[in-house]
Coordinates of C-alpha atoms in Angstrom, one line a residue:
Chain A
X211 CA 159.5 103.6 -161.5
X212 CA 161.8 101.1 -160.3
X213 CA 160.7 97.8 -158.9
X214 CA 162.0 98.7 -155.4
X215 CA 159.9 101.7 -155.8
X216 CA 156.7 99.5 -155.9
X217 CA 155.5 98.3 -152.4
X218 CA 152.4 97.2 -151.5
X219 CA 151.2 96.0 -148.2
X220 CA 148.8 92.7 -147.9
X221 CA 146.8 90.4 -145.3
X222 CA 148.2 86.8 -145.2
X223 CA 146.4 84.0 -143.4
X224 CA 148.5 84.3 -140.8
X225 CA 146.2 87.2 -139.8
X226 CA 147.6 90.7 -139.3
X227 CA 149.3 93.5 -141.3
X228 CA 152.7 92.3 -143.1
X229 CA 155.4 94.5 -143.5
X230 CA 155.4 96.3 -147.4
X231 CA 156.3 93.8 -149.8
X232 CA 158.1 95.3 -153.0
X233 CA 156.1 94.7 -156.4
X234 CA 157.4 92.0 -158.8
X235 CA 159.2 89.9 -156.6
X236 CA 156.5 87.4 -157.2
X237 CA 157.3 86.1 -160.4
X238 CA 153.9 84.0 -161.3
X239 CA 150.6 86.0 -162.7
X240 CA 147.4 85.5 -161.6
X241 CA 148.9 83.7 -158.2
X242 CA 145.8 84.5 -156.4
X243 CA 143.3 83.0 -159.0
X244 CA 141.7 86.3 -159.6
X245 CA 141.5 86.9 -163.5
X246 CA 139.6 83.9 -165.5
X247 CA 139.1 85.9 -168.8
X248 CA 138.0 82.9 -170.8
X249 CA 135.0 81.7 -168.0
X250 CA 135.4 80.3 -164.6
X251 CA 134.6 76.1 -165.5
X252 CA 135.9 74.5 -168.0
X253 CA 137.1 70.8 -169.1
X254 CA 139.9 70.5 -170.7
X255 CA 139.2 68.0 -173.9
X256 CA 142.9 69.1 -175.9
X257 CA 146.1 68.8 -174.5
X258 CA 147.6 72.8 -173.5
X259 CA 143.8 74.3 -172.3
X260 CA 144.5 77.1 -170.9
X261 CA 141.8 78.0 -168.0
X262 CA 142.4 80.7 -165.4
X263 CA 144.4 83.1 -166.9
X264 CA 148.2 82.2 -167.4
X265 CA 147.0 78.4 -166.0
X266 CA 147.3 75.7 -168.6
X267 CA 145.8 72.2 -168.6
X268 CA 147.8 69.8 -169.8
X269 CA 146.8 66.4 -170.3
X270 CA 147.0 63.2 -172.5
X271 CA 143.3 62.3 -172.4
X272 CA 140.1 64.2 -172.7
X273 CA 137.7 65.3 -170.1
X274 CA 139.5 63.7 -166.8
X275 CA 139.5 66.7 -164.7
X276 CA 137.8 70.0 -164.6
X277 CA 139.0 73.3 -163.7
X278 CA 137.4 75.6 -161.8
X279 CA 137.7 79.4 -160.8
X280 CA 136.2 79.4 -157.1
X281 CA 135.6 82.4 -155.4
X282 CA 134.9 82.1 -151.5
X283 CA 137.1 83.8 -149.0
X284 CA 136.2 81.2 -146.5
X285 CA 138.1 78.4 -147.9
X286 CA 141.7 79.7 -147.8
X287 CA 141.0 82.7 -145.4
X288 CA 143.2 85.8 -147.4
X289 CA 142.1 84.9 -150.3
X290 CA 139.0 85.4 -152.3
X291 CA 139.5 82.9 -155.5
X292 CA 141.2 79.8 -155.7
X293 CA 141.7 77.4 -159.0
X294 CA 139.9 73.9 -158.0
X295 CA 140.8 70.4 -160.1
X296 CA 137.9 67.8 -159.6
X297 CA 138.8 64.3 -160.8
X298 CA 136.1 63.2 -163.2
X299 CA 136.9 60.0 -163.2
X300 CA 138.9 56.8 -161.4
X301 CA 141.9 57.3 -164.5
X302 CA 144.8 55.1 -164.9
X303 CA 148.0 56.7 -165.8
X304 CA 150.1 54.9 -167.6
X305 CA 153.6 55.4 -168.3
X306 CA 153.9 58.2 -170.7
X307 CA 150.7 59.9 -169.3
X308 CA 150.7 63.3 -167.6
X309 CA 148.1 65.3 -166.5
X310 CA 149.3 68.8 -165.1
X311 CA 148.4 72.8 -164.3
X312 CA 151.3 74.3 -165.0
X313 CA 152.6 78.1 -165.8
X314 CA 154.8 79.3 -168.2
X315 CA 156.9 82.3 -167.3
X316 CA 158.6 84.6 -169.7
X317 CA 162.1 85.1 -170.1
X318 CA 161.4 89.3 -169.7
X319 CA 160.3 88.4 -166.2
X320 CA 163.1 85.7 -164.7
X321 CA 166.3 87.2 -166.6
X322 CA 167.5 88.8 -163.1
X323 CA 167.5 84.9 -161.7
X324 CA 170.6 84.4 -164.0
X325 CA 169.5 80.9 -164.3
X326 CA 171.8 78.5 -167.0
X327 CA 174.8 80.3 -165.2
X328 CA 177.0 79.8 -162.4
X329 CA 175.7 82.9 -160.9
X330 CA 172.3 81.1 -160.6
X331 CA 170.2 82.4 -157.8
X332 CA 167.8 80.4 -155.9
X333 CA 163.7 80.9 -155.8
X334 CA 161.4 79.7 -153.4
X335 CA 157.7 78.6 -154.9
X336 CA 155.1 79.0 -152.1
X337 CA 151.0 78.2 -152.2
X338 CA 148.5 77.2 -150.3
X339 CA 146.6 73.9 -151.3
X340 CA 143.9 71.6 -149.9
X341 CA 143.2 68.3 -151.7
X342 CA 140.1 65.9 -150.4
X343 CA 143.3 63.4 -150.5
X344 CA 146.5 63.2 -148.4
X345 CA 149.7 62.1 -148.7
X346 CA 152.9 62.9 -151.3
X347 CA 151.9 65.5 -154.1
X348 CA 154.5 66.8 -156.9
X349 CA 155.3 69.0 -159.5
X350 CA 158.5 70.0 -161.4
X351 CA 160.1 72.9 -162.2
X352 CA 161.6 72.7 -166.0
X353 CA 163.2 74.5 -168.7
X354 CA 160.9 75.7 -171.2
X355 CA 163.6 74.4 -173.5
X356 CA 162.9 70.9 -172.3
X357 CA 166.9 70.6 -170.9
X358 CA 166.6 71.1 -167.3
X359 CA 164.1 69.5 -164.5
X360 CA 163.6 70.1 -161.1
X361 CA 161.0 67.4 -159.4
X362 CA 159.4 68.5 -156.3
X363 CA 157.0 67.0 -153.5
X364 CA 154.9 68.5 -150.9
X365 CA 152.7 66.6 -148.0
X366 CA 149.0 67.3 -147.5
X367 CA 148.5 65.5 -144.1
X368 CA 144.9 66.5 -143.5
X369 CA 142.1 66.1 -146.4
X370 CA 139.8 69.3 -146.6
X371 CA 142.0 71.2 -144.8
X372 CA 144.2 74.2 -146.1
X373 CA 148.0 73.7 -146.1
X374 CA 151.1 76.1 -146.7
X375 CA 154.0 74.7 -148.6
X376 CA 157.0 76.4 -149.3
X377 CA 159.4 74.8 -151.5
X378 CA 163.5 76.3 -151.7
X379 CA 164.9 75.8 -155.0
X380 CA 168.7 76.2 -155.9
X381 CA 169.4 77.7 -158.8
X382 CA 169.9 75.9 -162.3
X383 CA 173.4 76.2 -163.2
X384 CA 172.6 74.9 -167.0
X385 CA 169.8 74.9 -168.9
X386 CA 168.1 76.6 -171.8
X387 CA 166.3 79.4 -170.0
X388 CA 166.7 82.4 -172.1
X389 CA 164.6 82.6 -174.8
X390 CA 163.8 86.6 -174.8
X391 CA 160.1 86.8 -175.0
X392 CA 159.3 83.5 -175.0
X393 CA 159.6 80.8 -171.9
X394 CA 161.9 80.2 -169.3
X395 CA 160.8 78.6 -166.5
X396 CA 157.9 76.1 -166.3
X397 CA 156.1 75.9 -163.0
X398 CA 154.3 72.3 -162.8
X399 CA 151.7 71.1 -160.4
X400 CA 151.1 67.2 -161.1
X401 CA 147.6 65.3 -161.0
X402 CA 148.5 62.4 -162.3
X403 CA 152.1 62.0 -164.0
X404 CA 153.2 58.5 -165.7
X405 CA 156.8 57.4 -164.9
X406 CA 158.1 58.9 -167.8
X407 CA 157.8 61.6 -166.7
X408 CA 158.9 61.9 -163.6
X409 CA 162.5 61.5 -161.6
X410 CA 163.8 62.0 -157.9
X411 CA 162.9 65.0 -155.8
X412 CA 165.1 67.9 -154.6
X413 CA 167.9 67.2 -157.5
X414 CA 168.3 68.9 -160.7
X415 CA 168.9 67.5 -163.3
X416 CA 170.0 68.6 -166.9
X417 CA 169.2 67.3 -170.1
X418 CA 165.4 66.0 -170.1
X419 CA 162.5 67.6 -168.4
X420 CA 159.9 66.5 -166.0
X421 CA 156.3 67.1 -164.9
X422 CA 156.2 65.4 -161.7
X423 CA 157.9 63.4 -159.0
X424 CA 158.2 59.6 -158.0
X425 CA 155.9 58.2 -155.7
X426 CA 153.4 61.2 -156.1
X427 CA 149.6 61.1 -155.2
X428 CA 147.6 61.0 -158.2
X429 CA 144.7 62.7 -158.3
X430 CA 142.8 61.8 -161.4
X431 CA 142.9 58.6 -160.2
X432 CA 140.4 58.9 -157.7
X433 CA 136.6 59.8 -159.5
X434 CA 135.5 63.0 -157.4
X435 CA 139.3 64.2 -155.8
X436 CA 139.5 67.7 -155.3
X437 CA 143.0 69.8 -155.3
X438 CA 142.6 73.0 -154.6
X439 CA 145.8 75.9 -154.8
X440 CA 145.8 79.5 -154.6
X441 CA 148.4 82.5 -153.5
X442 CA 150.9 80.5 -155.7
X443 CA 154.1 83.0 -155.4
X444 CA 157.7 81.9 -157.0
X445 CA 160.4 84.3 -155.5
X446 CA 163.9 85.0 -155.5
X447 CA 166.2 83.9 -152.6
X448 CA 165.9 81.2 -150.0
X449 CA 162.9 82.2 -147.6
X450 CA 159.3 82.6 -148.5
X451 CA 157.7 85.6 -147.5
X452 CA 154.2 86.8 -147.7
X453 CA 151.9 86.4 -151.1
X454 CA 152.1 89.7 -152.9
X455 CA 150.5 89.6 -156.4
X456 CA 153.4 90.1 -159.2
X457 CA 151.7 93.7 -160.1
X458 CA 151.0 94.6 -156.6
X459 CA 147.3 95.3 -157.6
X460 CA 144.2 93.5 -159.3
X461 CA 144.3 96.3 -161.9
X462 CA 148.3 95.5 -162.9
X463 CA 147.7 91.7 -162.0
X464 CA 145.2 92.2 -165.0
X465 CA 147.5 94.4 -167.3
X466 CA 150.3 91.5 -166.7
X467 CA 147.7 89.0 -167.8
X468 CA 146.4 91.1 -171.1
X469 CA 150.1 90.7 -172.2
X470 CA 149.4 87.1 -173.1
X471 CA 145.5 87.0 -173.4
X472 CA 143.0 89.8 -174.2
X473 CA 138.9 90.0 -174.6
X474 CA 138.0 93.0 -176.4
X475 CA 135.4 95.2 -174.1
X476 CA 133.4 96.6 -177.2
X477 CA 133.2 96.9 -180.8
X478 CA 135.4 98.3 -183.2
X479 CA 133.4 99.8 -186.1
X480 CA 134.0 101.1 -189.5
X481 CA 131.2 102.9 -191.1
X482 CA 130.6 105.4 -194.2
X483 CA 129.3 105.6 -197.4
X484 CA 130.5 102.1 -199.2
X485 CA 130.8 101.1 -202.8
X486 CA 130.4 97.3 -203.6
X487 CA 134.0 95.6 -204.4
X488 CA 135.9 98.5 -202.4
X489 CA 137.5 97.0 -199.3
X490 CA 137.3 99.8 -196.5
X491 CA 139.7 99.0 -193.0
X492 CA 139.5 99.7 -189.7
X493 CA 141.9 99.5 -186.6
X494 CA 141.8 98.3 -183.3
X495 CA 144.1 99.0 -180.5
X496 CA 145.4 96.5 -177.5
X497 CA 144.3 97.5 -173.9
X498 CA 148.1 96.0 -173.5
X499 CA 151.1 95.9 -175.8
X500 CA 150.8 92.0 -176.7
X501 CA 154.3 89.4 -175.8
X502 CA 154.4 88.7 -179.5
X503 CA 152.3 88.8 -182.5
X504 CA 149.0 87.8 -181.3
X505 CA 146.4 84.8 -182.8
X506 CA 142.9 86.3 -183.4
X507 CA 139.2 85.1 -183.2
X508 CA 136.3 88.0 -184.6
X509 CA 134.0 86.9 -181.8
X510 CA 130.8 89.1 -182.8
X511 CA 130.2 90.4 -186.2
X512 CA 127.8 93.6 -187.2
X513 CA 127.4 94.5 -191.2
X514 CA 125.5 96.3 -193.2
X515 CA 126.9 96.3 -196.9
X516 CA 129.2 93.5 -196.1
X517 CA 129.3 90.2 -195.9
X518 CA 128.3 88.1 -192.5
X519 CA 130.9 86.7 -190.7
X520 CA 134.9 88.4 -189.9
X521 CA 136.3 90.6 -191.9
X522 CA 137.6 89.4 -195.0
X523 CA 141.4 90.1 -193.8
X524 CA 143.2 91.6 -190.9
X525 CA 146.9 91.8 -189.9
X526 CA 147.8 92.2 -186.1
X527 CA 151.5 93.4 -184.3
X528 CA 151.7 93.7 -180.8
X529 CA 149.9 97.2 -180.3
X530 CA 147.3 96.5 -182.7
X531 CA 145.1 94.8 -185.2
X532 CA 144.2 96.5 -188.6
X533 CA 141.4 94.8 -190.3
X534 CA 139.5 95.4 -193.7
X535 CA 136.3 93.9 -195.5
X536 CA 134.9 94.2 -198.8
X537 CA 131.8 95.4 -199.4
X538 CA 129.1 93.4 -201.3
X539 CA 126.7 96.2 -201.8
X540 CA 126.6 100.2 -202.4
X541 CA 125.0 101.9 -199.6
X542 CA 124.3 104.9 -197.6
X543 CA 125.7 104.5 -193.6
X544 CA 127.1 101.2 -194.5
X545 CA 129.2 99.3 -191.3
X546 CA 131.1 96.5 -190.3
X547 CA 131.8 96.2 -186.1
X548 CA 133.3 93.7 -184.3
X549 CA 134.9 91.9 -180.9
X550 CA 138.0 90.0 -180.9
X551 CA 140.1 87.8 -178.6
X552 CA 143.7 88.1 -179.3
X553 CA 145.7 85.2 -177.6
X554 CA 150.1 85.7 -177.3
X555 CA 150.0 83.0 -174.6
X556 CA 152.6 81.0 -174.1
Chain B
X27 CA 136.5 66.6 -185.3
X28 CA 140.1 67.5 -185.3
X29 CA 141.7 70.8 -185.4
X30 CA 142.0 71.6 -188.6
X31 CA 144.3 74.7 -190.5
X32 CA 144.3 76.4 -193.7
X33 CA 147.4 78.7 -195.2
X34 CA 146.1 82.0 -196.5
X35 CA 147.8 85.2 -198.0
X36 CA 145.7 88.1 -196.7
X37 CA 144.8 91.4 -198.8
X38 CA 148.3 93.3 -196.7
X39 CA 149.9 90.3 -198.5
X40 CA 150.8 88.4 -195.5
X41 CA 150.8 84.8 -194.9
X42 CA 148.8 83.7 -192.6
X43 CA 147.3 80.7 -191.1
X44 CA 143.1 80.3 -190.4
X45 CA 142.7 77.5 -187.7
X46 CA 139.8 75.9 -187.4
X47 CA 138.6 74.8 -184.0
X48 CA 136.3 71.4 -183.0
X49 CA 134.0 74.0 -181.1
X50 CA 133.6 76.6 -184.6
X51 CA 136.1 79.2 -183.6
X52 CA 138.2 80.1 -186.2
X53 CA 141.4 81.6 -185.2
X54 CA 144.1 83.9 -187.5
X55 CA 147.6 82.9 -186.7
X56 CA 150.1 84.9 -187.7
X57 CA 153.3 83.6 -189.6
X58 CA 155.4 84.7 -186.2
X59 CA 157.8 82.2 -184.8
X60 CA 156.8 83.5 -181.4
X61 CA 153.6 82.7 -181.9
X62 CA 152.5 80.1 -179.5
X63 CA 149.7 78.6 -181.7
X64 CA 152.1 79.1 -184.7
X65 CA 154.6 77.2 -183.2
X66 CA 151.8 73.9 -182.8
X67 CA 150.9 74.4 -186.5
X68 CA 154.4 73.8 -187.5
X69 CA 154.5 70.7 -185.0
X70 CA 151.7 69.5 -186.7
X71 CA 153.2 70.0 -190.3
X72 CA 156.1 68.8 -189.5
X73 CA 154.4 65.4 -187.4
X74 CA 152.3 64.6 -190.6
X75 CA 155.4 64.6 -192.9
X76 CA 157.6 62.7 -191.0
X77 CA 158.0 58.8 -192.5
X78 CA 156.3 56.1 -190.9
X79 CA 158.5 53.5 -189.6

C-alpha cells in the first residue's frame, strides 16, 4: 500500500475532528511518547541512554536529569503520554558541556526530503512543551554525519502551562545525510548546551554540527526544572499540520519502534534428549525485521542439562537469532529457554 | 566500574564482541559496521590507542 493510501483521522488540542491526515508524513517515532519498552523512569548515568523508545539522553555528566514516561491526558489535553526531564540538580555547563534528548532518524525514512541537494525540501518540526521555566529554549537540527547544523529556539512565555511551537526549516542544500540504513537527520532538544556547542538561530550552517542555540534557557541548571514535550511531529513542507503518529496507529507506532529496539514476549526453548559435550541450537525469530544486525542481552535463562547463565553462543541477522549451548550432562527431557533484548538503535 | 568488552569467536565461527555493562548486563555485539554499539567499541579501541600528547 502506498503511503497516500494510509490516512488516519486524529483529535488535536485544538478540539474537534481534523481532516484525514496521510500515514508517514510524520517522520519522528514514538512522537506521542507512547512506547517506553525499557521502563518509564530512568536516569541517565552514560552519555547516549536511550529512554522512551527512539529518545536518547545525551549528556556529559551523570545523573543531572531524569527522564520520565508520564501518562495523564490532562496535562497536554490530546495526548495521553508525555516524556518529562526533571533537573536533579543546580548544574553548571561549561563550555564543551551538552545535555540533550535528541532522535535519530534513518536514512530509509527522510530519503524523499532530498536533503544534501539543491532539490532540498523544507520540514516543519512541531510539539507541544511546558517547562516550570520561561523564556528562550533550543535545539538543533544536524547531520548525523556531523557536517551540517541547524540551531533553533522556541519561547515558553508561561511556566506550567502547555505551549505549541512550530518551527519551519529550509532545506539543507549540503550535508552528509545519506547513510542508507543508518542516520540522517538528528532532531535535538537542548537542556543545557555549553557554547561549544551551539551557534546562531534560523541559519544553516555546513561543516560542524550543533546541539543547541545561543542564548538558550538551561534547564539542568535550575535543581527541580521540569520540561515537558510530547506530539513531537517533523514534516515535510512549510506549514505544520495536525500530530499524526508516523504509523498512523499505536500498533505500527510500535512495529516502527521494534525496528531499532525489541523485548522478547516469551521464551524460546530447546528441549530433547541431550548428551553431555553435544551442543544442541535453537532459533528465535524478530516480532520486526531489525535496521541492522542487532546487539543481544539473554535476559532470563531456564536449563536443565546445561550450564546456568546464556547460551554458550548465538549469532543474530536482522530476522533472527540462532543460538546453541552445550550440554554438561546426559539426560532425559533436558532444556535450555530463554528471553532476549535485541537493540539496532541508532 | 567502566564498561568493559571482550573479543570472542563464537561456535558459527563468528567474531564477536561480549560487552560488559556497570549494571551486570552483558551484551553480544556483532562484528556489523552498522551496529550502533559496534561502532562505540571501535571508538573506544581506537580512543585508547591513540598517543598521548
Amino acid at each position: 500500500m502506498s503511503r497516500a493510501q494510509l490516512t488516519s483521522t486524529v483529535e488535536q488540542n485544538t478540539g474537534g475532528a481534523v481532516a484525514p491526515a496521510p500515514a508517514g508524513k510524520n517522520r519522528i517515532i514514538n512522537g506521542a511518547m507512547e512506547i517506553s519498552q525499557r521502563g518509564t523512569s530512568f536516569t541517565p548515568t552514560t552519555d547516549s541512554t536511550y529512554t522512551l523508545d527512539r529518545w536518547i539522553a545525551r549528556l556529559t555528566a551523570a545523573s543531572k536529569y531524569s527522564v520520565q514516561q508520564v501518562s495523564n491526558s490532562s496535562t497536554f489535553v490530546g495526548f495521553q503520554n508525555y516524556l518529562a526531564v526533571t533537573s536533579l540538580a543546580a548544574t553548571t555547563v561549561n563550555s564543551t558541556d551538552f545535555y540533550t534528548i535528541n532522535q535519530y532518524i534513518e536514512w530509509q525514512g527522510w530519503s524523499d526530503a532530498a536533503w544534501g541537494t539543491s532539490s532540498a525540501k523544507p520540514v516543519t518540526l512541531s510539539f507541544w512543551v511546558q517547562s516550570s521555566l520561561t523564556g528562550t529554549f533550543g535545539g538543533s537540527i544536524w547531520s548525523y554525519g556531523s557536517d551540517a547544523n541547524y540551531p533553533f529556539t522556541y519561547s515558553i512565555p508561561v511556566a506550567n502551562t502547555p505551549t505549541k511551537i512550530s518551527i519551519t526549516i529550509p532545506g539543507a542544500t549540503a550535508g552528509t545525510w545519506n547513510i542508507t540504513n543508518g542516520g540522517s537527520v538528528v532532531v535535538n532538544f537542548g537542556l543545557g548546551v555549553g557554547s561549544s556547542f551551539t551557534g546562531p538561530a534560523g541559519a544553516w550552517v555546513y561543516g560542524s554540527y550543533t546541539r543547541g542555540a545561543n542564548g538558550a534557557v538551561n534547564v539542568v541548571s535550575t535543581n527541580g526544572a521540569t520540561w515537558y514535550i510530547t506530539g513531537v511531529q517533523l514534516e515535510l513542507g512549510s506549514s505544520s499540520t495536525p500530530f499524526a503518529r508516523a504509523a498512523g496507529t499505536f500498533q505500527g507506532e510500535l512495529a516502527l519502534a521494534q525496528r531499532y529496539y525489541e523485548v522478547s514476549s516469551g521464551n524460546t526453548i530447546f528441549s530433547g534428549n541431550v548428551t553431555s559435550g553435544v551442543t544442541y541450537y535453537t532459533t528465535a525469530s524478530f516480532k520486526v525485521t531489525k535496521r541492522t544486525s542487532p546487539s543481544v542481552t539473554f535476559t532470563s535463562q531456564g536449563f536443565t542439562g546445561f550450564a546456568s547463565g546464556a547460551p554458550t553462543s548465538y549469532q543474530s541477522g536482522n530476522t533472527e537469532i540462532w543460538c546453541g549451548n552445550a550440554a554438561n550432562s546426559t539426560t532425559n527431557g533436558g532444556f535450555f529457554q530463554f528471553t532476549y533484548v535485541a537493540s539496532a538503535e541508532l | 566500574m567502566a564498561i568493559r568488552y571482550e573479543e570472542i569467536t563464537n561456535e558459527f565461527g563468528q567474531k564477536q564482541v561480549k560487552r560488559f555493562d556497570e549494571d551486570g548486563t552483558i551484551w553480544f555485539i556483532p562484528t556489523d559496521p552498522a551496529n550502533s554499539d559496534y561502532q562505540a567499541y571501535l571508538a573506544t579501541l581506537a580512543a585508547n590507542s591513540a598517543p598521548t600528547a
